[in-house]
Amino acid sequence: MSAVIQDLVNRPYEAGFVTPIEADVAPRGLSEETIRLISAKKREPDWLLEFRLQAYRHWLTMSEPKWPNVHYPPIDFQDIIYYAAPKPKKLKSMDEVDPELMRTFEKLGVPMNERAALAGVAVDVIFDSVSVATTYKQKLAEVGIIFCSISEAVASHPELVRKYLGSVVPPADNYYAALNSAVFTDGSFCFIPKGVKCPMDLSTYFRINTQDSGQFERTLIVAEEGAAVSYLEGCTAPKFDTNQLHAAVVELVALDHADIKYSTVQNWYAGDENGVGGIFNFVTKRGLCKGASSKISWTQVETGSAITWKYPSCVLLGDNSIGEFYSVALTNHRQQADTGTKMIHLGNNTRSRIISKGISAGHSNNSYRGLVKIGAKADNARNYSQCDSMLIGSRCGANTFPYIQVRNRSAQVEHEATTSKIGEDQLFYFASRGVGAEEAVSMIINGFCKDVFQQLPMEFAVEATKLLGLKLEGSVG
Amino acid sequence: MIRAGAPVLLDVRELEASIGDKPILKGVSLEVRAGEVHAIMGPNGSGKSTLAKLLSGHPAYSVTRGSVAYRGSDLLGLSPEARAQAGLFLGFQYPVEIPGVSNAQFLRLAYNSVQAARGAEELDPLEFDDLVREKLALVDMDPSFLERNVNEGFSGGEKKRNEILQMALLEPVLALLDETDSGLDIDALRVVAGGVNSLAGADNAIVLVTHYQRLLNYIEPDYVHVMEGGQIIKTGDKALALELEARGYDWVRAEFDAARAAA
Ligand SMILES: Nc1ncnc2c1ncn2[C@@H]1O[C@H](COP(=O)(O)OP(=O)(O)OP(=O)(O)O)[C@@H](O)[C@H]1O
Ligand SMILES: [Mg+2]
């Protein structure tokens, strides 16, 4: 690979800083005691403690999945801190938020204060494991929307949380989901009642802060009949040398005619050029199109993490329901990503669409893994999948693993895949027309990703474009 | 057109260059003045494309000896994009496909980069659309080519027209056209020649790499060079092209070797 391309892909991580905030930290290690401690700290009802303990006991019987195309040293689950919280404070207004924290948000460009108001974004901020501030709750409450941390929801709307928690991703679903169900510390809860179209995009920024604290968010979004919501998740993490485990669970439930759009831009620390440090990201995201004509759409831009293991999926149970998955996954240096989706068609006339764009640079490895499953009773189901890979330089890899299981003859399943390369010749072609390598790469990447970027809310699309540029561009010379 | 005292645009002296450890150019000298049209002919593998790409700054080649001046100052120290911005243009023998980028986007980015470097006005997409349509007409290309990805799925001839379109937009000072005539049908050849001729003027110059005399029926060269084994072994006027067409290259080589043996 030429020096130019190498420079391009070697720009340092720009969000790598640690905010010194006093943390209330649980001792390292995982046991029933740790779980009881978390539950007690959060003053949880008995049913939730029981939910956690059952998940934990099940987890003990499970083993880590070995099928993903990723490689990492064994994780010592007894060397992880499962609970860390900023010192509890009662916050009445934004002025009371720790200024250090505010500066962190500023550095990250989080639209939380007045900027949030102008942008029309309500932000439920996760800082380590406890929510610090929630804006716009009032405005949302007027239309009956509940948008708060999941801990708050457990206290204020226990019946709703109890009804839906674990209903899409059961605690025993997979190794990391079981772990999350046992030890999740916080996350977002969002409930859109019948007939309500959420008047603004809901947004959560996650940031891992305390060194070595595993993060186990739990997000639950429920859209009742005819409700609609667009939810944005953005993440970035400070630079550390030891790997940080992250195992989130996101559950979405859409009832009849409900519409949920979930967008993620993920920029966690990916490790240095040699792969040291960086986040291990093992996430279970699943949406249930429970009602007729419901729709769930996942859009993700994955640029960070040392290892990404993530398959936002849709279970299309309601007749005429629609599932969508739009993804850009970028890997560089020694990053490994095994990501994709599952579309499970159970209802009649269900439709799904998969658009996946994988970009690999450096020595990275990027795999798309997708499952399209058409159940025996799902008449006239349809799927369209398109998986495109782009290789930058010659030392990276891309794989596509499409699995298709069709049990109903009326199904129509289409799969297309392409692989393209950006090498010296493409960059020289641009250069010979007066265009430098940075601009060239950014134009190629944006062109390659446009089908996905189009799905993102406007500001998010701009952010995503900048982020990809940042990840691939560097001083050329 | 040869004019005494016209400024020297390109001055290549004793240039030797290799790719990896393999020497390819073995002492090339070439002087191109404003207003001139040069044709470089020669057998396959003789180094014609190497010379053109090296002059444009392709990173694969390393210069081991000699010098190149462009408009009086060193060219080899400039990045390829700086060379293009300074008015050098390479029409590729094998134009590159750029996936995911529309021709319109690409052309505008290229145009604006060069304009910005010249301190000239950059154009927004609407203004650029007017300009590019004018130039499309010049090379007889359908506007639908603007929406397609750069060179992707273009036929050989369409790719070459697209090169001339780019040249027409960028209005270079020195155009190096590497086999722009290969793979063209008769009409396309006329169109491409027309494009080249409309660029040719007193202040700029064109170097054509070609295998065929037929292009030179449309574009009259002031000089014809024969390249072989990484050297220019003979230079003549347009009559030389006709002679090469009739007799091939062997006699030139023989003459060159005899002259060297005598020296
Ligand atoms: N990357 C490379 N590695 C090794 N040899 C190379 C490489 N690139 C070019 N060459 C060699 O350099 C020599 C000159 O190639 P060049 O493309 O300049 O020839 P040309 O005169 O343009 O030929 P043609 O008329 O066929 O286009 C050839 O022998 C070619 O094989
Ligand atoms: Mg050639």
Short mmCIF file of C-alpha atoms in Angstrom, two decimals, chain B:
data_model
loop_
_atom_site.label_atom_id
_atom_site.label_comp_id
_atom_site.label_asym_id
_atom_site.label_seq_id
_atom_site.Cartn_x
_atom_site.Cartn_y
_atom_site.Cartn_z
CA MET B 1 2.88 25.33 -34.63
CA ILE B 2 6.61 25.87 -34.21
CA ARG B 3 7.53 29.40 -33.31
CA ALA B 4 11.05 30.51 -32.62
CA GLY B 5 11.30 31.96 -29.11
CA ALA B 6 8.05 30.45 -27.85
CA PRO B 7 8.36 29.71 -24.11
CA VAL B 8 9.49 26.23 -23.14
CA LEU B 9 6.67 24.50 -21.27
CA LEU B 10 8.31 21.15 -20.68
CA ASP B 11 11.99 20.36 -20.53
CA VAL B 12 12.84 16.73 -19.91
CA ARG B 13 16.56 16.02 -19.66
CA GLU B 14 18.30 12.65 -19.64
CA LEU B 15 15.46 11.18 -17.61
CA GLU B 16 15.95 7.72 -16.18
CA ALA B 17 13.29 6.04 -14.08
CA SER B 18 12.43 2.64 -12.68
CA ILE B 19 9.53 0.80 -11.22
CA GLY B 20 10.77 -1.16 -8.23
CA ASP B 21 14.23 -2.30 -9.32
CA LYS B 22 13.34 -2.43 -12.98
CA PRO B 23 14.69 0.44 -15.09
CA ILE B 24 12.15 1.55 -17.69
CA LEU B 25 13.14 4.97 -18.90
CA LYS B 26 16.77 5.02 -19.93
CA GLY B 27 17.62 8.61 -20.76
CA VAL B 28 14.72 10.51 -22.27
CA SER B 29 15.10 14.10 -23.41
CA LEU B 30 12.20 16.13 -24.75
CA GLU B 31 11.54 19.82 -25.12
CA VAL B 32 8.02 21.10 -25.68
CA ARG B 33 7.32 24.75 -26.38
CA ALA B 34 4.05 26.66 -26.27
CA GLY B 35 1.98 26.20 -29.39
CA GLU B 36 3.50 22.85 -30.35
CA VAL B 37 1.93 19.45 -30.94
CA HIS B 38 4.20 16.44 -30.36
CA ALA B 39 3.42 12.85 -31.20
CA ILE B 40 5.20 9.98 -29.46
CA MET B 41 5.05 6.66 -31.24
CA GLY B 42 6.79 3.39 -30.60
CA PRO B 43 6.31 -0.31 -30.02
CA ASN B 44 4.37 -1.79 -27.11
CA GLY B 45 6.22 -1.71 -23.85
CA SER B 46 8.70 0.94 -24.96
CA GLY B 47 7.89 3.28 -22.03
CA LYS B 48 5.43 5.79 -23.53
CA SER B 49 2.81 5.45 -20.78
CA THR B 50 5.53 5.34 -18.17
CA LEU B 51 6.79 8.71 -19.33
CA ALA B 52 3.30 10.21 -19.38
CA LYS B 53 2.36 8.88 -15.93
CA LEU B 54 5.68 9.82 -14.43
CA LEU B 55 5.30 13.38 -15.67
CA SER B 56 1.86 13.48 -14.05
CA GLY B 57 3.29 12.27 -10.74
CA HIS B 58 2.24 8.63 -10.49
CA PRO B 59 3.76 7.38 -7.22
CA ALA B 60 4.86 3.99 -8.61
CA TYR B 61 7.87 5.34 -10.51
CA SER B 62 11.12 6.55 -9.08
CA VAL B 63 13.40 8.88 -10.98
CA THR B 64 16.99 7.71 -10.83
CA ARG B 65 18.62 10.36 -12.98
CA GLY B 66 17.88 13.47 -14.98
CA SER B 67 15.51 16.37 -14.49
CA VAL B 68 12.16 17.73 -15.60
CA ALA B 69 11.29 21.41 -15.66
CA TYR B 70 7.77 22.66 -16.26
CA ARG B 71 7.49 26.31 -17.24
CA GLY B 72 10.97 26.88 -15.94
CA SER B 73 10.77 25.26 -12.55
CA ASP B 74 11.27 21.76 -11.19
CA LEU B 75 8.29 19.51 -11.79
CA LEU B 76 9.34 16.35 -10.02
CA GLY B 77 9.06 17.83 -6.53
CA LEU B 78 5.36 18.63 -7.00
CA SER B 79 2.53 16.38 -5.87
CA PRO B 80 0.37 15.00 -8.68
CA GLU B 81 -2.54 17.24 -7.70
CA ALA B 82 -0.27 20.30 -7.69
CA ARG B 83 0.88 19.41 -11.21
CA ALA B 84 -2.71 19.19 -12.39
CA GLN B 85 -3.50 22.47 -10.71
CA ALA B 86 -0.52 23.99 -12.49
CA GLY B 87 -2.04 23.03 -15.82
CA LEU B 88 -0.74 19.56 -16.59
CA PHE B 89 -3.28 17.06 -17.84
CA LEU B 90 -2.99 13.33 -18.43
CA GLY B 91 -5.49 11.61 -20.69
CA PHE B 92 -5.25 8.01 -19.48
CA GLN B 93 -4.63 5.06 -21.77
CA TYR B 94 -6.80 3.09 -19.35
CA PRO B 95 -9.19 5.49 -17.58
CA VAL B 96 -9.98 4.32 -14.05
CA GLU B 97 -13.47 3.41 -12.82
CA ILE B 98 -14.54 5.12 -9.61
CA PRO B 99 -17.35 3.23 -7.90
CA GLY B 100 -20.08 5.20 -6.15
CA VAL B 101 -19.06 8.62 -7.48
CA SER B 102 -21.11 10.21 -10.21
CA ASN B 103 -19.33 11.71 -13.18
CA ALA B 104 -21.01 15.06 -12.47
CA GLN B 105 -19.69 15.15 -8.90
CA PHE B 106 -16.25 14.11 -9.99
CA LEU B 107 -16.03 16.61 -12.82
CA ARG B 108 -17.17 19.47 -10.61
CA LEU B 109 -14.71 18.59 -7.85
CA ALA B 110 -11.90 18.42 -10.40
CA TYR B 111 -12.97 21.67 -12.04
CA ASN B 112 -13.27 23.52 -8.75
CA SER B 113 -9.94 22.22 -7.46
CA VAL B 114 -8.16 23.53 -10.50
CA GLN B 115 -10.11 26.79 -10.51
CA ALA B 116 -9.35 27.37 -6.83
CA ALA B 117 -5.64 26.81 -7.44
CA ARG B 118 -5.75 29.37 -10.25
CA GLY B 119 -7.59 31.85 -8.08
CA ALA B 120 -10.55 31.59 -10.43
CA GLU B 121 -14.21 31.25 -9.60
CA GLU B 122 -15.58 27.94 -8.32
CA LEU B 123 -19.01 26.90 -9.53
CA ASP B 124 -21.99 25.57 -7.64
CA PRO B 125 -23.76 22.50 -9.02
CA LEU B 126 -26.24 24.53 -11.07
CA GLU B 127 -23.68 26.81 -12.65
CA PHE B 128 -21.44 23.86 -13.29
CA ASP B 129 -24.25 22.00 -14.98
CA ASP B 130 -24.52 24.74 -17.60
CA LEU B 131 -20.81 24.65 -18.25
CA VAL B 132 -20.50 20.91 -18.42
CA ARG B 133 -23.40 20.60 -20.86
CA GLU B 134 -21.66 23.00 -23.19
CA LYS B 135 -18.53 20.84 -23.05
CA LEU B 136 -20.52 17.62 -23.46
CA ALA B 137 -21.78 18.93 -26.77
CA LEU B 138 -18.21 19.50 -27.83
CA VAL B 139 -17.37 15.81 -27.45
CA ASP B 140 -20.83 14.66 -28.54
CA MET B 141 -21.64 12.91 -25.28
CA ASP B 142 -25.12 12.36 -23.89
CA PRO B 143 -25.90 14.20 -20.62
CA SER B 144 -26.91 10.86 -19.10
CA PHE B 145 -23.20 10.18 -18.69
CA LEU B 146 -23.16 12.81 -15.96
CA GLU B 147 -25.33 10.70 -13.70
CA ARG B 148 -23.38 7.50 -14.17
CA ASN B 149 -20.47 6.58 -11.94
CA VAL B 150 -17.11 7.70 -13.27
CA ASN B 151 -16.18 5.40 -16.17
CA GLU B 152 -18.14 2.54 -14.62
CA GLY B 153 -19.53 0.39 -17.40
CA PHE B 154 -18.43 2.93 -20.03
CA SER B 155 -17.36 1.39 -23.31
CA GLY B 156 -13.75 1.86 -24.33
CA GLY B 157 -14.64 4.73 -26.65
CA GLU B 158 -16.92 6.36 -24.07
CA LYS B 159 -14.10 6.36 -21.56
CA LYS B 160 -11.86 8.13 -24.04
CA ARG B 161 -14.49 10.75 -24.78
CA ASN B 162 -14.84 11.25 -21.06
CA GLU B 163 -11.13 11.98 -20.89
CA ILE B 164 -11.46 14.62 -23.58
CA LEU B 165 -14.46 16.05 -21.75
CA GLN B 166 -12.27 16.44 -18.68
CA MET B 167 -9.56 18.07 -20.72
CA ALA B 168 -12.08 20.49 -22.20
CA LEU B 169 -13.23 21.44 -18.70
CA LEU B 170 -9.81 21.83 -17.14
CA GLU B 171 -8.27 23.70 -20.11
CA PRO B 172 -4.74 22.50 -19.43
CA VAL B 173 -1.52 24.24 -20.40
CA LEU B 174 0.12 20.97 -21.31
CA ALA B 175 -1.96 17.93 -22.23
CA LEU B 176 -0.41 14.47 -22.34
CA LEU B 177 -2.85 12.24 -24.20
CA ASP B 178 -1.96 8.60 -23.89
CA GLU B 179 -3.55 6.64 -26.74
CA THR B 180 -6.72 8.66 -26.57
CA ASP B 181 -7.36 7.45 -30.11
CA SER B 182 -7.18 3.73 -29.35
CA GLY B 183 -10.50 1.94 -29.51
CA LEU B 184 -12.34 4.82 -31.14
CA ASP B 185 -14.66 4.45 -34.10
CA ILE B 186 -14.24 6.84 -37.03
CA ASP B 187 -16.81 9.33 -35.73
CA ALA B 188 -15.37 9.30 -32.25
CA LEU B 189 -11.91 9.82 -33.63
CA ARG B 190 -13.11 12.94 -35.41
CA VAL B 191 -14.84 14.16 -32.24
CA VAL B 192 -11.79 13.57 -30.09
CA ALA B 193 -9.53 15.24 -32.63
CA GLY B 194 -11.94 18.17 -32.74
CA GLY B 195 -11.76 18.46 -28.96
CA VAL B 196 -7.98 18.43 -29.03
CA ASN B 197 -7.78 20.95 -31.83
CA SER B 198 -10.11 23.34 -30.05
CA LEU B 199 -7.79 23.26 -27.05
CA ALA B 200 -4.65 23.77 -29.09
CA GLY B 201 -3.53 27.37 -29.09
CA ALA B 202 -0.48 29.56 -28.99
CA ASP B 203 -0.13 29.29 -25.21
CA ASN B 204 -0.48 25.59 -24.66
CA ALA B 205 0.91 22.38 -26.02
CA ILE B 206 -0.13 18.81 -26.62
CA VAL B 207 1.82 15.59 -26.45
CA LEU B 208 0.00 12.69 -28.12
CA VAL B 209 0.99 9.12 -27.56
CA THR B 210 -0.38 7.09 -30.44
CA HIS B 211 0.15 3.97 -32.48
CA TYR B 212 -1.68 5.16 -35.56
CA GLN B 213 -1.04 7.65 -38.26
CA ARG B 214 -4.81 8.12 -38.72
CA LEU B 215 -5.12 10.44 -35.67
CA LEU B 216 -2.40 12.57 -37.19
CA ASN B 217 -4.60 13.14 -40.23
CA TYR B 218 -6.80 15.19 -37.94
CA ILE B 219 -4.23 16.60 -35.58
CA GLU B 220 -1.14 17.74 -37.35
CA PRO B 221 1.98 17.16 -35.24
CA ASP B 222 4.96 19.51 -35.35
CA TYR B 223 7.25 16.73 -34.14
CA VAL B 224 7.06 12.96 -34.25
CA HIS B 225 9.23 11.01 -31.77
CA VAL B 226 9.94 7.33 -31.80
CA MET B 227 10.36 5.74 -28.43
CA GLU B 228 11.98 2.38 -27.98
CA GLY B 229 13.53 0.60 -25.04
CA GLY B 230 12.95 3.58 -22.79
CA GLN B 231 14.64 6.10 -25.07
CA ILE B 232 13.61 8.48 -27.82
CA ILE B 233 15.57 7.03 -30.71
CA LYS B 234 14.40 9.29 -33.50
CA THR B 235 12.66 12.60 -33.95
CA GLY B 236 11.21 13.91 -37.17
CA ASP B 237 8.27 15.84 -38.57
CA LYS B 238 4.87 14.53 -39.63
CA ALA B 239 6.40 12.72 -42.60
CA LEU B 240 8.07 10.36 -40.13
CA ALA B 241 4.68 9.10 -38.99
CA LEU B 242 3.77 8.16 -42.53
CA GLU B 243 7.06 6.42 -43.00
CA LEU B 244 6.59 4.45 -39.77
CA GLU B 245 3.16 3.42 -40.90
CA ALA B 246 4.64 2.07 -44.11
CA ARG B 247 7.86 0.54 -42.81
CA GLY B 248 7.40 -0.30 -39.13
CA TYR B 249 9.99 0.36 -36.42
CA ASP B 250 12.86 -2.01 -37.17
CA TRP B 251 14.70 0.31 -39.53
CA VAL B 252 14.65 3.11 -36.94
CA ARG B 253 16.24 0.83 -34.39
CA ALA B 254 18.84 -0.31 -36.92
CA GLU B 255 19.69 3.27 -37.80
CA PHE B 256 19.95 4.21 -34.14
CA ASP B 257 22.22 1.28 -33.32
CA ALA B 258 24.41 1.98 -36.34
CA ALA B 259 24.75 5.63 -35.34
CA ARG B 260 25.66 4.62 -31.81
CA ALA B 261 28.21 2.10 -33.01
CA ALA B 262 29.79 4.73 -35.21
CA ALA B 263 30.03 7.23 -32.35
#
